Coordinates of C-alpha atoms and ligand atoms in Angstrom, one line a residue:
M26 CA 84.4 42.9 64.0
I27 CA 81.2 43.1 62.0
P28 CA 80.3 46.9 61.7
T29 CA 76.5 46.7 62.3
L30 CA 76.3 50.5 63.0
A31 CA 78.8 53.2 63.7
W32 CA 78.6 56.9 64.6
T33 CA 80.5 59.0 62.1
P34 CA 80.9 62.8 61.7
E35 CA 78.3 62.7 58.9
G36 CA 75.7 60.6 60.8
V37 CA 75.1 56.9 61.6
R38 CA 76.5 54.4 59.2
F39 CA 74.7 51.0 58.9
I40 CA 75.7 47.9 57.1
D41 CA 72.7 47.2 54.8
Q42 CA 71.2 44.0 56.2
T43 CA 68.7 43.8 53.4
R44 CA 71.5 43.3 50.9
L45 CA 73.5 40.7 52.8
P46 CA 75.0 38.2 52.1
L47 CA 75.5 38.9 48.4
E48 CA 76.5 42.5 48.8
E49 CA 78.3 44.3 51.6
S50 CA 77.2 47.9 51.3
Y51 CA 76.5 50.7 53.7
V52 CA 73.8 53.2 54.3
L53 CA 74.4 56.6 55.9
A54 CA 71.5 58.1 58.0
A55 CA 72.3 61.8 58.2
N56 CA 69.2 62.8 60.3
Y57 CA 66.7 61.2 62.6
E58 CA 64.1 60.6 59.9
Q59 CA 66.6 58.6 58.0
V60 CA 67.4 56.5 61.1
A61 CA 63.7 55.8 61.5
D62 CA 63.6 54.7 57.8
V63 CA 66.5 52.3 58.1
I64 CA 64.8 50.7 61.2
V65 CA 61.4 50.4 59.4
T66 CA 63.0 48.9 56.2
M67 CA 65.2 46.6 58.2
V68 CA 68.5 47.9 57.0
V69 CA 69.2 47.5 60.7
R70 CA 67.2 45.0 62.7
G71 CA 67.5 43.0 65.9
A72 CA 66.2 44.2 69.2
P73 CA 69.5 45.6 70.8
A74 CA 70.7 47.1 67.5
I75 CA 67.3 48.9 67.0
G76 CA 67.5 50.4 70.5
V77 CA 71.0 51.8 70.0
S78 CA 70.2 53.0 66.5
A79 CA 67.2 54.9 67.9
A80 CA 69.4 56.5 70.6
Y81 CA 71.8 57.7 67.9
G82 CA 68.7 58.9 66.0
V83 CA 67.7 61.1 69.0
A84 CA 71.3 62.5 69.2
L85 CA 71.0 63.3 65.4
G86 CA 67.8 65.1 66.1
A87 CA 69.8 67.4 68.5
L88 CA 72.7 67.7 66.0
R89 CA 70.5 68.8 63.1
T90 CA 68.0 71.0 64.9
K91 CA 67.6 74.7 63.9
A92 CA 66.5 75.6 67.4
K93 CA 68.7 78.1 69.2
T94 CA 68.0 77.1 72.8
T95 CA 67.2 73.9 74.8
E96 CA 63.7 75.3 75.5
E97 CA 63.1 75.9 71.8
F98 CA 64.3 72.4 71.0
A99 CA 62.1 70.7 73.6
P100 CA 58.9 70.1 71.5
E101 CA 61.1 69.0 68.6
F102 CA 62.9 66.5 70.9
E103 CA 59.4 65.0 71.7
R104 CA 58.6 64.7 68.0
V105 CA 62.0 63.0 67.3
C106 CA 61.4 60.5 70.1
A107 CA 57.8 59.8 68.9
R108 CA 58.9 59.2 65.3
L109 CA 61.6 56.8 66.4
A110 CA 59.3 55.0 68.9
G111 CA 56.8 54.5 66.1
T112 CA 59.1 52.4 63.9
R113 CA 58.7 48.9 65.3
P114 CA 56.4 47.9 68.1
T115 CA 57.7 44.5 69.5
A116 CA 61.3 44.9 70.6
V117 CA 61.2 46.7 74.0
N118 CA 64.8 47.7 73.6
L119 CA 63.6 50.5 71.3
F120 CA 61.4 52.1 74.0
W121 CA 64.0 51.4 76.7
A122 CA 66.7 53.3 74.7
I123 CA 64.4 56.2 73.9
D124 CA 63.3 56.4 77.6
R125 CA 67.0 56.6 78.6
M126 CA 67.5 59.5 76.2
K127 CA 64.4 61.2 77.5
R128 CA 65.7 61.0 81.1
V129 CA 69.0 62.5 80.1
F130 CA 67.2 65.4 78.3
A131 CA 64.8 66.0 81.2
N132 CA 67.8 66.2 83.7
L133 CA 69.6 68.6 81.4
Q134 CA 66.5 70.8 81.1
V135 CA 66.2 71.0 84.9
A136 CA 69.9 71.9 85.1
G137 CA 69.4 74.7 82.5
A138 CA 71.9 73.1 80.0
T139 CA 72.7 74.8 76.7
L140 CA 71.8 73.1 73.5
A141 CA 75.5 72.3 72.9
Q142 CA 75.6 70.6 76.2
V143 CA 72.4 68.7 75.4
L144 CA 73.9 67.4 72.2
E145 CA 77.1 66.4 73.9
K146 CA 75.3 64.5 76.6
L147 CA 72.8 62.8 74.3
L148 CA 75.6 61.6 72.1
A149 CA 77.6 60.4 75.1
E150 CA 74.5 58.4 76.3
A151 CA 74.1 56.7 72.9
H152 CA 77.8 55.9 72.9
A153 CA 77.4 54.4 76.4
M154 CA 74.5 52.2 75.2
Y155 CA 76.6 51.0 72.3
E156 CA 79.5 50.0 74.5
E157 CA 77.3 48.5 77.2
D158 CA 75.5 46.4 74.6
I159 CA 78.8 44.8 73.4
A160 CA 79.9 44.2 77.0
A161 CA 76.5 42.6 77.8
C162 CA 76.8 40.3 74.8
K163 CA 80.2 39.2 75.9
T164 CA 79.1 38.6 79.5
M165 CA 76.0 36.7 78.6
G166 CA 78.0 34.8 76.0
A167 CA 80.3 33.5 78.7
Y168 CA 77.4 32.5 80.9
G169 CA 75.5 30.8 78.1
G170 CA 78.6 29.2 76.5
A171 CA 79.1 27.3 79.7
L172 CA 75.6 25.8 79.3
L173 CA 76.2 24.3 75.8
P174 CA 77.5 20.8 75.5
Q175 CA 81.2 20.0 74.9
E176 CA 80.3 18.8 71.4
G177 CA 77.2 18.8 69.3
G178 CA 74.6 20.6 67.1
V179 CA 73.0 23.8 68.2
L180 CA 69.9 25.2 66.5
T181 CA 69.2 28.9 66.3
H182 CA 66.4 30.8 64.8
C183 CA 66.5 34.2 63.0
N184 CA 69.7 36.3 63.6
A185 CA 70.6 37.2 67.2
G186 CA 74.2 37.8 66.3
A187 CA 76.6 40.7 65.9
L188 CA 74.3 42.1 63.2
A189 CA 71.4 42.2 65.7
T190 CA 73.5 44.0 68.3
C191 CA 76.4 46.4 68.4
G192 CA 78.7 43.4 68.2
Y193 CA 79.2 39.7 69.2
G194 CA 75.5 38.9 69.5
T195 CA 73.2 37.4 72.1
A196 CA 72.3 33.8 71.0
L197 CA 75.3 33.9 68.6
G198 CA 77.4 35.4 71.4
V199 CA 76.6 32.3 73.4
I200 CA 77.7 30.1 70.5
R201 CA 80.8 32.2 69.9
S202 CA 81.8 32.0 73.5
A203 CA 81.2 28.2 73.6
V204 CA 83.6 27.9 70.6
E205 CA 86.1 30.2 72.3
Q206 CA 85.8 27.8 75.4
G207 CA 87.0 25.0 73.1
K208 CA 83.6 23.4 72.5
K209 CA 83.0 21.6 69.2
I210 CA 79.8 23.2 68.1
H211 CA 78.1 22.9 64.8
V212 CA 75.3 25.4 64.2
F213 CA 72.0 24.7 62.4
A214 CA 70.5 28.0 61.3
D215 CA 66.8 28.0 60.5
E216 CA 66.4 30.0 57.3
T217 CA 63.6 32.0 59.1
R218 CA 61.0 32.8 56.5
P219 CA 59.9 35.2 55.3
F220 CA 62.8 37.6 55.8
L221 CA 65.5 34.9 55.8
Q222 CA 67.5 36.4 58.7
G223 CA 68.9 32.9 59.4
A224 CA 69.8 31.9 55.9
R225 CA 71.2 35.3 54.9
L226 CA 72.6 36.9 58.1
T227 CA 73.3 34.1 60.7
A228 CA 75.0 32.0 58.0
W229 CA 77.0 35.0 56.8
E230 CA 78.4 36.1 60.1
L231 CA 79.1 32.6 61.5
M232 CA 81.0 31.7 58.3
A233 CA 83.0 34.9 58.6
D234 CA 84.1 33.5 62.1
G235 CA 84.8 30.1 60.7
I236 CA 82.1 28.4 62.8
G237 CA 80.6 25.4 61.1
T238 CA 77.1 26.2 60.0
T239 CA 74.3 24.4 58.1
V240 CA 71.2 26.3 56.9
I241 CA 68.0 24.4 57.1
C242 CA 64.5 25.3 56.0
D243 CA 62.2 26.1 59.0
N244 CA 60.2 22.9 58.5
M245 CA 63.3 20.6 58.9
A246 CA 64.0 21.1 62.6
A247 CA 61.8 18.3 64.0
S248 CA 63.4 15.8 61.7
L249 CA 66.9 16.8 62.7
M250 CA 66.0 16.7 66.4
K251 CA 64.5 13.2 66.0
A252 CA 67.7 12.1 64.3
G253 CA 69.8 13.3 67.3
R254 CA 71.6 16.0 65.4
I255 CA 70.6 18.9 67.7
Q256 CA 71.7 18.9 71.4
A257 CA 70.6 22.5 72.3
V258 CA 68.6 25.4 71.0
V259 CA 69.6 29.0 71.6
V260 CA 67.7 32.0 70.4
G261 CA 67.5 35.7 71.1
S262 CA 64.5 37.8 72.2
D263 CA 62.7 41.0 71.5
R264 CA 60.8 41.2 74.7
I265 CA 60.7 39.1 77.9
A266 CA 57.5 39.5 80.0
A267 CA 57.6 39.5 83.8
N268 CA 56.4 35.9 83.9
G269 CA 59.2 34.7 81.5
D270 CA 57.1 34.5 78.3
V271 CA 59.5 35.3 75.4
A272 CA 58.7 37.2 72.2
N273 CA 61.0 36.5 69.4
K274 CA 61.0 36.0 65.6
I275 CA 58.0 34.2 64.2
G276 CA 58.6 30.4 64.3
T277 CA 60.5 30.5 67.6
Y278 CA 57.5 29.1 69.4
N279 CA 57.4 26.1 67.0
V280 CA 61.1 25.4 67.8
A281 CA 60.5 25.6 71.5
I282 CA 57.7 23.0 71.4
L283 CA 59.8 20.7 69.2
A284 CA 62.7 21.1 71.6
K285 CA 60.5 20.1 74.6
E286 CA 59.1 17.1 72.8
H287 CA 62.6 15.9 72.0
G288 CA 64.1 16.6 75.5
I289 CA 66.4 19.3 74.1
P290 CA 67.2 22.4 76.2
F291 CA 65.8 25.6 74.8
Y292 CA 67.9 28.7 75.9
V293 CA 67.0 32.3 75.4
A294 CA 69.9 34.9 75.5
A295 CA 69.1 38.6 75.9
P296 CA 70.4 41.7 77.6
W297 CA 68.5 43.0 80.5
S298 CA 67.2 45.8 78.3
T299 CA 65.0 43.2 76.7
V300 CA 63.3 42.3 80.0
D301 CA 60.0 44.2 80.3
M302 CA 58.9 44.0 83.9
A303 CA 56.0 46.3 83.1
T304 CA 54.5 43.7 80.8
A305 CA 52.9 40.9 83.0
T306 CA 52.6 38.2 80.4
G307 CA 53.3 37.5 76.7
E308 CA 49.6 38.1 75.9
E309 CA 50.3 41.8 76.3
I310 CA 53.3 42.0 74.0
P311 CA 52.3 43.9 70.7
I312 CA 53.2 41.8 67.7
E313 CA 54.2 43.6 64.6
E314 CA 52.4 42.8 61.3
R315 CA 54.9 43.3 58.5
P316 CA 54.0 44.1 54.8
H317 CA 52.4 41.1 53.0
V318 CA 54.8 41.4 50.1
E319 CA 57.4 39.7 52.3
V320 CA 55.3 36.6 52.1
T321 CA 53.8 36.9 48.7
H322 CA 57.1 37.5 47.0
H323 CA 60.5 35.8 47.2
G324 CA 63.6 37.3 45.5
G325 CA 61.4 39.8 43.7
K326 CA 59.2 37.0 42.3
Q327 CA 55.5 36.6 43.1
M328 CA 54.9 33.2 44.8
T329 CA 51.2 33.3 45.6
P330 CA 48.1 33.8 43.5
N331 CA 46.7 37.3 43.3
G332 CA 44.2 38.1 46.0
V333 CA 44.9 35.2 48.3
G334 CA 44.7 35.9 52.1
I335 CA 48.1 36.6 53.7
C336 CA 49.2 37.2 57.3
N337 CA 52.7 38.2 58.3
P338 CA 53.2 38.5 62.1
A339 CA 56.9 39.2 62.6
F340 CA 57.1 37.7 66.1
D341 CA 55.5 35.1 68.3
V342 CA 55.5 34.4 72.0
T343 CA 56.9 31.3 73.5
P344 CA 55.3 30.5 76.9
A345 CA 57.8 30.4 79.8
K346 CA 57.1 26.7 80.4
Y347 CA 59.1 25.9 77.3
V348 CA 62.2 27.9 78.3
T349 CA 65.0 25.9 80.0
A350 CA 66.9 29.1 81.0
I351 CA 67.1 32.8 80.2
V352 CA 70.7 34.0 79.9
T353 CA 71.4 37.7 80.6
E354 CA 74.5 39.7 81.4
R355 CA 73.3 39.6 85.0
G356 CA 73.3 35.8 85.2
V357 CA 71.3 32.7 84.2
L358 CA 67.7 32.6 85.2
R359 CA 65.6 29.5 85.8
A360 CA 61.9 28.8 86.3
P361 CA 59.8 30.0 88.0
Y362 CA 60.6 33.1 86.0
A363 CA 58.1 35.3 87.8
D364 CA 60.3 34.9 90.9
S365 CA 63.8 34.8 89.3
L366 CA 63.1 37.8 87.1
K367 CA 61.7 39.8 90.0
Q368 CA 64.7 39.0 92.2
M369 CA 67.2 39.9 89.5
D370 CA 65.3 43.1 88.7
L371 CA 65.4 44.2 92.4
A372 CA 69.1 43.2 92.7
G373 CA 69.7 45.6 89.7
Ligands
MRU422 O1 62.5 41.3 62.7 P1 63.9 41.3 63.2 O2 65.0 40.8 62.3 O3 64.3 42.6 63.9 O4 63.8 40.2 64.4 C1 65.0 39.9 65.2 C2 64.7 38.8 66.2 O5 63.7 38.3 66.3 C3 65.9 38.5 67.1 O6 65.9 37.2 67.4 C4 65.8 39.4 68.3 O7 65.7 40.7 68.0 C5 67.0 39.2 69.2 S1 68.4 40.0 68.5 C6 69.7 39.9 69.6

């Protein structure tokens, strides 16, 4: 299994996703500030992985504190949570995970728990999220795998794989499951400019699994669809609004429009922790603007003239009308999403 992140006695160990695929190296985050740094610098990225990383970051905050009592630790706990919540704004899994940790801490405070008990329970909660994430990926993989054709090309954008989760992946979990079901799937991975998660990470992890993969530049998808080489699209998500609008890596919206034009199903696979019922529509989803150097430079080399205008939104929002189905560990949702999401939310 690909070791995206792991708790160790020294801290949280991350595979360094900025160095893949050419170098498989690891970064140890020994305290919560270092966890925040690895999230900001994208050593770890992908909505579910960010959420669980932040949960471990909170646990590290409790492990490293110099406070002597739970009461003394309480204001520091708030600072730890605020620092981790301030790392990346779009993936709701980050806030979902921190809220879960806050609820655990609040209950322990009420119960008069010792600091040792707080640490134990916070760590147990982070471990639970880690295990739940893998289980959710496997379950949604089975649901989504059944939707893919018996044979054909499947396009994916960015990396919604084992590297973006605690293992198995969301969109890539769907593909892995389809392959495990005996389907003959060939993956087309959009390179995903500017950070190249598709070219570097999706290609790397699918090749490790022996799943046939072709990397294409982002501007090649329409042509391949027209040529009949793509039978389905499956992507992950960073936040799904209550009306079914889907935030995901910049360029996902383009792919969704292309899929609709060519009559190709466009599937979104995400754990329920990505669903944000408190956000009514995609209009309200905050979109992260990343450093401009990611666009101006490529492989350390400047590609654009000095002083030119640059924009680098890391995500876009695909309107619900382009989404054929949303695959979660709770089941497969269809339009109208405002109704199906609400029903599934109430069913728990
Ligand atoms: O900027 P990133 O690499 O964190 O963006 C990741 C994505 O957009 C993924 O598709 C999304 O988080 C889903 S991961 C299962």
